[in-house]
Amino acid sequence: MNIIEVKNLKKTYGNGIRALDDFNLVVESPQIFSLLGSNGAGKSTLIKILTTFISKDSGQVSILGYNLDDKPMEIRSEISAVSQNISIDTHLSLEENMLFQARLYHVPKKEAKRRMSLLIDSFKLDDYRDYPVSTYSGGVKRRLDIAMNMMSHPKILFLDEPTVGMDVKSRKAMWEMIKTINEDYGTTVFLTTHYLEEADNLSDKILIMNEGKD
């Protein structure tokens, strides 16, 4: 099943930079799909369009069978996205962060607590429950960020360069987490990266992007 289809996608910013130039891709479900490219290749722009944060100039996009132009709300309810900037609230505890995310998606409290326990166990976060989130390392904060975004049980999880700045140990831990999301939760993972080793280690399919082209 094709879960994402993109045809002839174009996006040019107001400053004249053409981020996407007749870009095409197909993502099947369930798989780990990696979009590989250097900085400035257009990866983040594509993610922002697919997750409905910015509009495209032209082209066709279908996600989960929904036309992006006609059904953006339906798409948003079925996906989740983790950007390069960590989005956890360091004033809240680990559990408070996760339960707050569940409320945003209207997950019933009892079900939210069940999901939270499973995710904490799956992503090896239990040892950090009693410590302030502000004291977590960057790698643990990233793991929590992704766990939060799994609280809605998305059909597609978008990860925009999730291991940038991590040391080797943290990066490999993140790889295992991504495999768990795909294998244990059946979630399609759409990953952007500029690390060839990362794409090769994780992916069912890799597409190389260069200057907005596939």
Short mmCIF file of C-alpha atoms in Angstrom, two decimals:
data_model
loop_
_atom_site.label_atom_id
_atom_site.label_comp_id
_atom_site.label_asym_id
_atom_site.label_seq_id
_atom_site.Cartn_x
_atom_site.Cartn_y
_atom_site.Cartn_z
CA MET A 1 0.00 0.00 0.00
CA ASN A 2 1.28 3.46 -0.92
CA ILE A 3 0.86 5.57 2.21
CA ILE A 4 2.46 8.72 0.73
CA GLU A 5 2.50 9.75 -2.94
CA VAL A 6 4.13 12.97 -4.16
CA LYS A 7 4.09 14.04 -7.82
CA ASN A 8 5.78 17.06 -9.40
CA LEU A 9 5.98 18.98 -6.12
CA LYS A 10 7.29 22.54 -6.33
CA LYS A 11 8.08 25.11 -3.65
CA THR A 12 9.88 28.44 -4.06
CA TYR A 13 10.33 30.81 -1.13
CA GLY A 14 9.82 34.56 -1.30
CA ASN A 15 13.57 35.16 -1.49
CA GLY A 16 13.70 33.23 -4.76
CA ILE A 17 15.20 30.02 -3.36
CA ARG A 18 13.64 27.00 -5.08
CA ALA A 19 13.48 24.33 -2.37
CA LEU A 20 11.53 21.71 -4.35
CA ASP A 21 11.67 21.34 -8.12
CA ASP A 22 9.29 18.74 -9.63
CA PHE A 23 9.97 16.40 -6.70
CA ASN A 24 8.46 12.89 -6.67
CA LEU A 25 8.36 10.05 -4.17
CA VAL A 26 6.33 7.03 -3.05
CA VAL A 27 6.36 5.61 0.48
CA GLU A 28 4.84 2.22 1.20
CA SER A 29 3.39 1.03 4.51
CA PRO A 30 4.68 -0.16 6.86
CA GLN A 31 8.31 0.69 6.23
CA ILE A 32 11.16 2.90 7.33
CA PHE A 33 11.73 5.36 4.52
CA SER A 34 14.85 7.51 4.51
CA LEU A 35 15.28 10.72 2.56
CA LEU A 36 19.01 11.28 2.23
CA GLY A 37 20.54 14.61 1.29
CA SER A 38 22.97 17.31 2.29
CA ASN A 39 22.00 20.43 4.22
CA GLY A 40 19.93 22.68 1.97
CA ALA A 41 18.76 19.83 -0.28
CA GLY A 42 15.10 20.55 0.55
CA LYS A 43 14.42 17.80 3.09
CA SER A 44 12.96 20.02 5.83
CA THR A 45 10.80 21.90 3.32
CA LEU A 46 9.33 18.60 2.13
CA ILE A 47 8.61 17.50 5.71
CA LYS A 48 6.86 20.82 6.45
CA ILE A 49 4.63 20.42 3.40
CA LEU A 50 3.78 16.78 4.13
CA THR A 51 2.90 17.64 7.74
CA THR A 52 0.73 20.60 6.60
CA PHE A 53 2.89 23.30 8.24
CA ILE A 54 3.51 25.17 5.00
CA SER A 55 1.78 25.18 1.62
CA LYS A 56 3.17 23.95 -1.68
CA ASP A 57 3.24 25.98 -4.88
CA SER A 58 2.09 23.15 -7.15
CA GLY A 59 2.06 19.39 -7.51
CA GLN A 60 0.00 16.56 -6.06
CA VAL A 61 0.31 15.06 -2.59
CA SER A 62 -1.67 12.13 -1.20
CA ILE A 63 -1.20 10.92 2.38
CA LEU A 64 -3.11 7.93 3.78
CA GLY A 65 -5.39 8.20 0.78
CA TYR A 66 -6.27 11.84 1.53
CA ASN A 67 -5.56 14.66 -0.88
CA LEU A 68 -3.38 17.18 0.97
CA ASP A 69 -5.29 20.15 -0.48
CA ASP A 70 -8.72 18.82 0.47
CA LYS A 71 -8.20 16.94 3.76
CA PRO A 72 -5.42 18.54 5.83
CA MET A 73 -7.24 18.06 9.16
CA GLU A 74 -7.79 14.36 8.50
CA ILE A 75 -4.10 13.98 7.70
CA ARG A 76 -3.00 15.83 10.84
CA SER A 77 -5.06 13.49 13.04
CA GLU A 78 -3.23 10.44 11.69
CA ILE A 79 0.38 11.64 11.69
CA SER A 80 2.96 13.03 14.06
CA ALA A 81 6.17 14.94 13.45
CA VAL A 82 9.38 15.46 15.41
CA SER A 83 11.38 18.45 14.21
CA GLN A 84 15.09 19.11 14.64
CA ASN A 85 14.29 21.34 17.63
CA ILE A 86 13.31 19.38 20.73
CA SER A 87 9.77 20.35 21.79
CA ILE A 88 9.47 19.02 25.33
CA ASP A 89 8.59 21.35 28.23
CA THR A 90 11.42 21.23 30.76
CA HIS A 91 9.10 22.67 33.44
CA LEU A 92 6.97 19.50 33.30
CA SER A 93 7.89 15.98 34.38
CA LEU A 94 8.39 13.12 31.93
CA GLU A 95 4.86 11.83 32.57
CA GLU A 96 3.30 15.30 32.45
CA ASN A 97 4.86 15.91 29.04
CA MET A 98 3.49 12.65 27.68
CA LEU A 99 0.00 13.06 29.14
CA PHE A 100 -0.22 16.63 27.88
CA GLN A 101 0.56 15.38 24.37
CA ALA A 102 -2.19 12.78 24.71
CA ARG A 103 -4.72 15.48 25.69
CA LEU A 104 -3.89 17.40 22.51
CA TYR A 105 -5.09 14.36 20.55
CA HIS A 106 -8.11 13.78 22.83
CA VAL A 107 -6.85 10.40 24.04
CA PRO A 108 -8.95 9.27 27.05
CA LYS A 109 -7.04 9.48 30.35
CA LYS A 110 -7.09 5.75 31.09
CA GLU A 111 -5.90 4.88 27.60
CA ALA A 112 -3.27 7.64 27.74
CA LYS A 113 -1.78 6.17 30.91
CA ARG A 114 -1.72 2.70 29.33
CA ARG A 115 0.06 4.01 26.24
CA MET A 116 2.47 6.03 28.35
CA SER A 117 3.54 2.97 30.36
CA LEU A 118 4.13 0.95 27.20
CA LEU A 119 6.16 3.70 25.56
CA ILE A 120 8.27 4.39 28.66
CA ASP A 121 9.11 0.70 28.78
CA SER A 122 9.73 0.38 25.02
CA PHE A 123 12.04 3.39 24.89
CA LYS A 124 13.84 2.66 28.17
CA LEU A 125 12.78 5.88 29.88
CA ASP A 126 11.75 4.40 33.23
CA ASP A 127 15.05 5.29 34.94
CA TYR A 128 14.40 8.98 34.28
CA ARG A 129 10.92 9.30 35.82
CA ASP A 130 12.17 10.79 39.09
CA TYR A 131 14.57 13.34 37.60
CA PRO A 132 13.75 16.84 36.32
CA VAL A 133 13.47 16.90 32.53
CA SER A 134 15.81 19.90 32.52
CA THR A 135 18.64 17.60 33.69
CA TYR A 136 18.25 15.07 30.86
CA SER A 137 20.98 14.70 28.27
CA GLY A 138 20.22 15.73 24.70
CA GLY A 139 19.80 12.09 23.67
CA VAL A 140 17.28 11.35 26.43
CA LYS A 141 15.35 14.53 25.66
CA ARG A 142 15.12 13.41 22.04
CA ARG A 143 13.85 9.98 23.10
CA LEU A 144 11.19 11.61 25.26
CA ASP A 145 10.24 13.94 22.41
CA ILE A 146 9.65 10.97 20.12
CA ALA A 147 7.81 8.99 22.83
CA MET A 148 5.49 11.96 23.33
CA ASN A 149 4.72 12.02 19.62
CA MET A 150 3.85 8.32 19.72
CA MET A 151 1.12 8.92 22.32
CA SER A 152 -1.43 9.48 19.54
CA HIS A 153 -0.47 6.17 17.87
CA PRO A 154 0.23 7.87 14.53
CA LYS A 155 0.13 5.88 11.33
CA ILE A 156 3.10 7.91 10.07
CA LEU A 157 5.88 9.40 12.19
CA PHE A 158 8.03 12.06 10.53
CA LEU A 159 11.53 12.45 11.97
CA ASP A 160 13.57 15.37 10.65
CA GLU A 161 17.26 14.57 11.21
CA PRO A 162 16.67 13.14 14.71
CA THR A 163 20.31 12.22 15.42
CA VAL A 164 22.02 15.49 14.49
CA GLY A 165 24.61 16.38 17.14
CA MET A 166 24.43 13.01 18.93
CA ASP A 167 27.45 10.95 19.89
CA VAL A 168 27.84 7.44 18.47
CA LYS A 169 26.27 5.68 21.47
CA SER A 170 23.20 7.93 21.52
CA ARG A 171 22.81 7.63 17.75
CA LYS A 172 22.77 3.84 17.89
CA ALA A 173 20.23 3.94 20.74
CA MET A 174 18.06 6.16 18.56
CA TRP A 175 18.34 3.67 15.69
CA GLU A 176 17.01 0.91 17.94
CA MET A 177 14.14 3.17 19.01
CA ILE A 178 13.19 3.85 15.39
CA LYS A 179 13.20 0.12 14.62
CA THR A 180 10.96 -0.49 17.63
CA ILE A 181 8.47 2.14 16.44
CA ASN A 182 8.25 0.45 13.07
CA GLU A 183 8.31 -3.20 14.14
CA ASP A 184 6.37 -3.16 17.43
CA TYR A 185 3.89 -0.37 16.74
CA GLY A 186 3.46 -0.85 12.98
CA THR A 187 4.11 2.83 12.35
CA THR A 188 5.56 3.97 9.05
CA VAL A 189 8.64 6.09 9.76
CA PHE A 190 9.63 8.87 7.37
CA LEU A 191 13.19 9.83 8.24
CA THR A 192 15.35 12.62 6.85
CA THR A 193 19.10 12.41 7.36
CA HIS A 194 22.41 13.35 5.80
CA TYR A 195 24.17 10.31 7.30
CA LEU A 196 24.56 7.53 4.72
CA GLU A 197 25.34 4.97 7.43
CA GLU A 198 22.12 5.85 9.24
CA ALA A 199 19.95 5.51 6.15
CA ASP A 200 21.64 2.24 5.19
CA ASN A 201 21.27 0.75 8.68
CA LEU A 202 17.61 1.59 9.15
CA SER A 203 15.81 1.81 5.86
CA ASP A 204 13.59 -0.38 3.76
CA LYS A 205 13.87 2.26 1.05
CA ILE A 206 16.21 5.22 0.48
CA LEU A 207 15.71 8.20 -1.80
CA ILE A 208 18.54 10.64 -2.42
CA MET A 209 17.54 14.29 -2.70
CA ASN A 210 19.69 16.97 -4.33
CA GLU A 211 18.77 20.63 -4.79
CA GLY A 212 15.06 19.93 -4.50
CA LYS A 213 15.06 17.05 -6.99
CA ASP A 214 14.68 13.31 -6.53
#
